[in-house]
CSV table of C-alpha atoms and ligand atoms in Angstrom, one decimal:
chain,number,residue,atom,x,y,z
A,1,MET,CA,-8.0,41.4,-22.2
A,2,THR,CA,-10.5,38.8,-22.2
A,3,ARG,CA,-11.6,37.1,-25.3
A,4,SER,CA,-15.2,37.2,-25.5
A,5,PRO,CA,-17.4,34.1,-24.4
A,6,GLU,CA,-18.4,31.3,-26.7
A,7,ILE,CA,-22.6,31.3,-26.3
A,8,ARG,CA,-24.7,28.5,-27.2
A,9,ILE,CA,-28.4,28.0,-27.0
A,10,PHE,CA,-30.7,25.1,-27.0
A,11,ASP,CA,-33.4,23.7,-27.0
A,12,ASP,CA,-33.9,22.0,-23.6
A,13,LEU,CA,-31.4,21.0,-20.3
A,14,GLU,CA,-30.8,17.4,-21.9
A,15,CYS,CA,-30.2,18.9,-25.7
A,16,LEU,CA,-27.5,21.0,-23.5
A,17,SER,CA,-26.1,18.5,-21.1
A,18,TRP,CA,-25.4,16.6,-23.7
A,19,ALA,CA,-23.4,18.7,-25.8
A,20,ILE,CA,-21.1,19.7,-22.2
A,21,ALA,CA,-20.9,15.5,-21.5
A,22,THR,CA,-19.5,15.2,-25.6
A,23,ARG,CA,-16.9,18.7,-24.8
A,24,PHE,CA,-16.2,17.4,-21.7
A,25,GLU,CA,-15.5,14.1,-23.6
A,26,GLU,CA,-13.2,16.2,-25.8
A,27,LEU,CA,-10.9,17.4,-23.9
A,28,ALA,CA,-10.5,14.3,-21.2
A,29,ARG,CA,-9.3,12.7,-24.7
A,30,LEU,CA,-7.0,15.4,-26.0
A,31,LYS,CA,-5.2,15.0,-22.5
A,32,THR,CA,-4.9,11.2,-22.6
A,33,ILE,CA,-3.0,12.1,-26.0
A,34,GLU,CA,-1.0,14.3,-24.0
A,35,LYS,CA,-0.2,11.7,-22.2
A,36,LYS,CA,-2.0,13.8,-19.0
A,37,THR,CA,-4.6,14.1,-17.1
A,38,LEU,CA,-7.8,16.1,-17.4
A,39,SER,CA,-8.2,18.7,-14.1
A,40,ALA,CA,-11.8,19.5,-13.6
A,41,ALA,CA,-14.0,20.7,-10.3
A,42,LEU,CA,-18.2,20.1,-10.6
A,43,SER,CA,-20.6,23.0,-9.0
A,44,GLY,CA,-23.0,22.2,-7.3
A,45,GLY,CA,-27.6,23.4,-7.6
A,46,SER,CA,-29.7,21.6,-9.7
A,47,THR,CA,-28.6,22.2,-12.9
A,48,PRO,CA,-26.2,20.2,-13.4
A,49,LYS,CA,-27.2,16.9,-12.3
A,50,LEU,CA,-28.0,15.8,-15.5
A,51,LEU,CA,-24.8,15.8,-16.8
A,52,TYR,CA,-23.7,14.4,-13.9
A,53,GLU,CA,-26.0,11.4,-14.7
A,54,ILE,CA,-25.0,11.6,-18.7
A,55,MET,CA,-21.4,11.3,-17.9
A,56,GLY,CA,-22.2,8.5,-15.2
A,57,SER,CA,-24.2,6.8,-17.8
A,58,SER,CA,-22.9,3.5,-19.3
A,59,ALA,CA,-23.9,4.8,-22.7
A,60,PHE,CA,-20.9,7.3,-22.1
A,61,SER,CA,-18.6,6.0,-19.1
A,62,ARG,CA,-16.9,4.0,-21.6
A,63,ARG,CA,-16.0,6.9,-23.6
A,64,VAL,CA,-13.5,8.8,-21.1
A,65,ARG,CA,-10.2,7.2,-19.4
A,66,TRP,CA,-11.1,7.6,-15.5
A,67,PRO,CA,-8.0,6.7,-14.5
A,68,ASN,CA,-6.4,10.0,-16.6
A,69,VAL,CA,-9.5,12.7,-14.6
A,70,HIS,CA,-9.2,14.9,-11.5
A,71,LEU,CA,-12.7,15.5,-9.7
A,72,PHE,CA,-12.4,18.1,-7.4
A,73,GLN,CA,-15.6,20.5,-5.8
A,74,VAL,CA,-16.2,24.0,-6.7
A,75,ASP,CA,-17.9,24.7,-4.0
A,76,GLU,CA,-20.0,23.0,-1.0
A,77,ARG,CA,-22.9,23.4,1.8
A,78,CYS,CA,-21.7,23.0,5.5
A,79,VAL,CA,-23.5,20.0,5.6
A,80,PRO,CA,-22.7,16.1,6.1
A,81,PRO,CA,-21.3,14.6,3.6
A,82,ASP,CA,-25.0,12.6,3.5
A,83,HIS,CA,-27.4,15.4,3.8
A,84,ALA,CA,-30.0,16.3,1.3
A,85,ASP,CA,-28.5,19.5,0.4
A,86,SER,CA,-24.7,18.3,0.3
A,87,ASN,CA,-22.8,18.3,-3.2
A,88,TYR,CA,-21.3,15.4,-2.4
A,89,ARG,CA,-24.7,13.3,-2.3
A,90,MET,CA,-25.6,14.8,-5.9
A,91,ILE,CA,-22.7,14.4,-7.4
A,92,ARG,CA,-22.5,11.2,-5.7
A,93,HIS,CA,-25.7,9.3,-6.9
A,94,ALA,CA,-25.6,10.7,-10.2
A,95,LEU,CA,-21.5,10.3,-11.2
A,96,LEU,CA,-19.3,8.7,-9.1
A,97,GLU,CA,-21.2,5.3,-7.8
A,98,SER,CA,-21.7,4.9,-11.6
A,99,ALA,CA,-18.8,6.3,-13.5
A,100,GLY,CA,-15.3,4.1,-13.0
A,101,LEU,CA,-13.9,6.6,-11.5
A,102,PRO,CA,-10.8,5.2,-9.0
A,103,GLU,CA,-11.9,6.3,-6.0
A,104,GLY,CA,-8.5,8.7,-5.5
A,105,ASN,CA,-9.7,10.8,-8.3
A,106,PHE,CA,-11.9,12.8,-6.6
A,107,HIS,CA,-11.8,15.5,-4.1
A,108,ARG,CA,-14.4,16.2,-1.5
A,109,MET,CA,-14.5,19.1,0.5
A,110,GLY,CA,-14.8,18.6,3.3
A,111,ALA,CA,-17.6,21.9,4.8
A,112,GLU,CA,-19.1,19.7,7.2
A,113,ARG,CA,-16.1,20.4,9.5
A,114,PRO,CA,-16.6,22.9,12.1
A,115,ASP,CA,-12.9,23.7,11.8
A,116,ARG,CA,-13.8,25.4,8.3
A,117,GLU,CA,-10.5,26.8,7.9
A,118,GLN,CA,-8.9,24.3,8.0
A,119,ALA,CA,-10.8,22.4,6.3
A,120,ALA,CA,-10.2,25.4,3.4
A,121,LYS,CA,-6.6,25.4,3.5
A,122,ASP,CA,-6.4,20.8,3.7
A,123,TYR,CA,-8.2,21.4,0.5
A,124,ALA,CA,-6.2,24.1,-1.7
A,125,GLN,CA,-2.9,21.5,-0.6
A,126,ASP,CA,-5.2,18.3,-2.1
A,127,MET,CA,-5.1,20.5,-5.4
A,128,ALA,CA,-1.7,21.9,-4.9
A,129,SER,CA,-1.1,17.6,-4.0
A,130,VAL,CA,-2.4,17.2,-8.1
A,131,LEU,CA,-1.7,20.2,-9.6
A,132,GLU,CA,1.1,21.2,-8.6
A,133,PRO,CA,1.5,24.9,-9.6
A,134,ALA,CA,4.7,26.6,-9.7
A,135,ALA,CA,5.3,28.4,-6.2
A,136,GLY,CA,3.1,31.2,-5.8
A,137,ALA,CA,1.0,30.1,-9.1
A,138,PHE,CA,-3.3,29.5,-8.6
A,139,PRO,CA,-3.8,25.9,-9.3
A,140,ARG,CA,-4.7,25.7,-13.0
A,141,LEU,CA,-7.9,23.6,-13.6
A,142,ASP,CA,-8.6,22.5,-16.9
A,143,VAL,CA,-12.1,22.6,-16.7
A,144,VAL,CA,-14.7,24.4,-14.2
A,145,PHE,CA,-18.4,23.9,-14.5
A,146,LEU,CA,-20.7,26.9,-13.1
A,147,GLY,CA,-23.7,27.5,-13.1
A,148,MET,CA,-25.7,30.5,-11.6
A,149,GLY,CA,-28.2,32.1,-9.6
A,150,PRO,CA,-30.9,34.7,-10.5
A,151,ASP,CA,-28.8,36.9,-8.4
A,152,GLY,CA,-26.2,36.3,-10.7
A,153,HIS,CA,-24.3,34.7,-7.9
A,154,THR,CA,-21.9,31.4,-9.0
A,155,ALA,CA,-20.2,28.9,-7.3
A,156,SER,CA,-20.9,30.4,-3.9
A,157,LEU,CA,-19.4,33.5,-4.0
A,158,PHE,CA,-23.1,35.6,-3.7
A,159,PRO,CA,-23.4,39.4,-3.9
A,160,GLY,CA,-21.5,41.4,-1.2
A,161,SER,CA,-20.3,38.2,0.3
A,162,ALA,CA,-17.0,38.4,2.1
A,163,ALA,CA,-15.0,36.0,-1.0
A,164,LEU,CA,-16.0,38.0,-3.1
A,165,ASP,CA,-12.7,40.0,-2.5
A,166,GLU,CA,-10.6,37.2,-1.9
A,167,GLN,CA,-6.7,37.1,-3.8
A,168,THR,CA,-5.2,35.0,-2.0
A,169,ALA,CA,-6.0,31.7,-1.0
A,170,TRP,CA,-7.5,29.1,-2.7
A,171,VAL,CA,-10.6,28.0,-1.0
A,172,VAL,CA,-12.2,29.9,1.6
A,173,PRO,CA,-15.2,29.6,3.8
A,174,ASN,CA,-18.2,32.3,3.1
A,175,PHE,CA,-20.7,33.5,5.1
A,176,VAL,CA,-23.6,33.6,2.7
A,177,ALA,CA,-26.8,36.3,4.7
A,178,LYS,CA,-29.7,35.7,2.6
A,179,LEU,CA,-28.9,32.1,3.6
A,180,ASN,CA,-27.7,32.6,6.7
A,181,ALA,CA,-25.2,30.0,6.5
A,182,PHE,CA,-21.6,29.5,5.6
A,183,ARG,CA,-20.0,27.3,2.4
A,184,LEU,CA,-17.4,26.7,1.6
A,185,THR,CA,-15.7,27.8,-1.7
A,186,LEU,CA,-13.5,28.1,-4.6
A,187,THR,CA,-12.3,31.7,-4.6
A,188,LEU,CA,-12.0,34.3,-8.0
A,189,PRO,CA,-8.2,33.8,-8.9
A,190,VAL,CA,-8.9,30.3,-8.9
A,191,LEU,CA,-11.9,30.4,-11.3
A,192,ASN,CA,-9.9,32.8,-13.0
A,193,ALA,CA,-7.2,30.2,-13.5
A,194,ALA,CA,-9.1,28.1,-15.1
A,195,ALA,CA,-8.3,26.9,-18.8
A,196,HIS,CA,-11.9,26.6,-19.8
A,197,VAL,CA,-15.3,27.5,-17.7
A,198,ILE,CA,-18.6,26.2,-19.2
A,199,PHE,CA,-21.7,27.9,-16.9
A,200,MET,CA,-24.7,25.8,-17.9
A,201,VAL,CA,-27.9,27.6,-17.1
A,202,THR,CA,-31.9,26.7,-17.7
A,203,GLY,CA,-34.7,28.8,-16.6
A,204,GLU,CA,-37.0,31.8,-17.8
A,205,ASP,CA,-36.1,32.7,-13.8
A,206,LYS,CA,-32.9,33.9,-14.9
A,207,ALA,CA,-33.6,35.6,-18.2
A,208,ALA,CA,-33.3,39.0,-16.9
A,209,THR,CA,-30.4,38.5,-14.7
A,210,LEU,CA,-28.5,36.1,-17.7
A,211,ARG,CA,-29.1,39.9,-20.1
A,212,ALA,CA,-27.6,41.5,-17.1
A,213,VAL,CA,-24.4,39.9,-16.5
A,214,LEU,CA,-23.8,39.3,-20.9
A,215,GLU,CA,-24.8,42.7,-21.5
A,216,GLY,CA,-24.8,45.1,-18.9
A,217,PRO,CA,-22.5,47.1,-17.5
A,218,GLN,CA,-19.5,44.9,-16.1
A,219,GLY,CA,-18.9,44.0,-12.1
A,220,HIS,CA,-22.2,44.1,-11.0
A,221,PHE,CA,-23.0,40.6,-10.6
A,222,PRO,CA,-20.6,37.5,-9.4
A,223,ALA,CA,-20.7,36.0,-12.2
A,224,GLN,CA,-19.1,39.1,-14.4
A,225,ARG,CA,-16.0,38.6,-12.2
A,226,ILE,CA,-15.3,35.1,-14.2
A,227,GLU,CA,-12.4,36.1,-16.7
A,228,PRO,CA,-9.8,33.8,-17.1
A,229,ALA,CA,-6.4,35.5,-18.4
A,230,ARG,CA,-5.7,32.3,-19.7
A,231,GLY,CA,-8.8,30.9,-20.5
A,232,ARG,CA,-11.9,30.8,-22.3
A,233,VAL,CA,-15.5,31.0,-21.3
A,234,SER,CA,-18.4,29.1,-22.1
A,235,TRP,CA,-22.0,29.9,-21.8
A,236,PHE,CA,-24.5,26.9,-22.5
A,237,LEU,CA,-28.0,27.7,-22.1
A,238,ASP,CA,-31.6,26.7,-23.1
A,239,LEU,CA,-34.0,28.5,-24.1
A,240,ALA,CA,-36.0,29.8,-21.6
A,241,ALA,CA,-32.6,31.5,-20.4
A,242,ALA,CA,-31.8,33.0,-23.4
A,243,GLN,CA,-35.0,34.1,-23.8
A,244,SER,CA,-34.0,38.0,-23.1
A,245,LEU,CA,-30.7,38.6,-24.7
A,246,SER,CA,-30.6,40.4,-28.2
A,247,ALA,CA,-30.7,39.1,-31.5
A,248,GLY,CA,-26.4,39.4,-31.4
A,249,LEU,CA,-26.2,36.9,-29.2
A,250,GLN,CA,-28.8,35.2,-29.3
A,251,GLY,CA,-26.8,33.8,-32.7
B,301,6PG,C1,-24.2,26.1,-5.6
B,301,6PG,C2,-24.0,26.0,-6.8
B,301,6PG,C3,-24.7,27.2,-7.0
B,301,6PG,C4,-25.2,26.7,-8.5
B,301,6PG,C5,-26.5,28.4,-8.4
B,301,6PG,C6,-26.9,27.9,-9.3
B,301,6PG,O1,-23.7,24.9,-4.5
B,301,6PG,O2,-25.6,25.5,-5.0
B,301,6PG,O3,-22.0,25.8,-6.8
B,301,6PG,O4,-23.5,28.2,-7.8
B,301,6PG,O5,-24.4,26.3,-9.6
B,301,6PG,O6,-26.9,28.2,-7.2
B,301,6PG,O7,-28.0,26.4,-9.0
B,301,6PG,P1,-29.6,25.9,-9.7
B,301,6PG,O8,-28.3,24.9,-10.8
B,301,6PG,O9,-30.2,24.7,-8.6
B,301,6PG,O10,-30.0,26.5,-10.6
């Protein structure tokens, strides 16, 4: 039985992003105390950009022992790494160029490769080499940052897309009909093996879907399929996105 999610509502994206950065810093410090590394998976899209800029800023980056951190990607568009739509490009500009993360500690998805199936397998192999799951187990990420689209998609798991039914592979190419394009994405079993999933959702265009996802019948939206068996889910929301939630959830 999964734990009820933590729901935190902030005035705006800046407050929300600083709160998540501070949560990341706390998780990294705990791992350092345990003499372990922190593994985190980063989503793309527009909402996390400010968070990554904060994490990469000189004010903040000194607060994290980056050699103890490994960063993975949640998903990627099938475009070259310097393409305007590339999640890697956004993450590089916002965080990697300034944070001080050792080069080998960022694990890029080779989504531009024509052999997408093999690119997905190679990425799973890369995850295995760092996360070292037990034989037959899914890799356990310490924290996963997810967004949500107005259609309730998360990662590149879009409503009605084939990857939603994947139960064994860790990473797959997924054809997204509404975009007429492929994406590489982590699968539900991997996302649900995580210790901590942090959703960041802002903007009134997502308010109705957010209410349906958090308060409506289960199983309708991909974002509702994020239910880590041995982990917790936190929703970091701005006022605009949270406006339709019932009073009880608005805290
Ligand atoms: C991507 C993301 C995707 C994103 C949502 C929300 O590659 O686009 O990983 O799942 O989180 O589409 O996107 P916004 O933050 O831009 O609203």
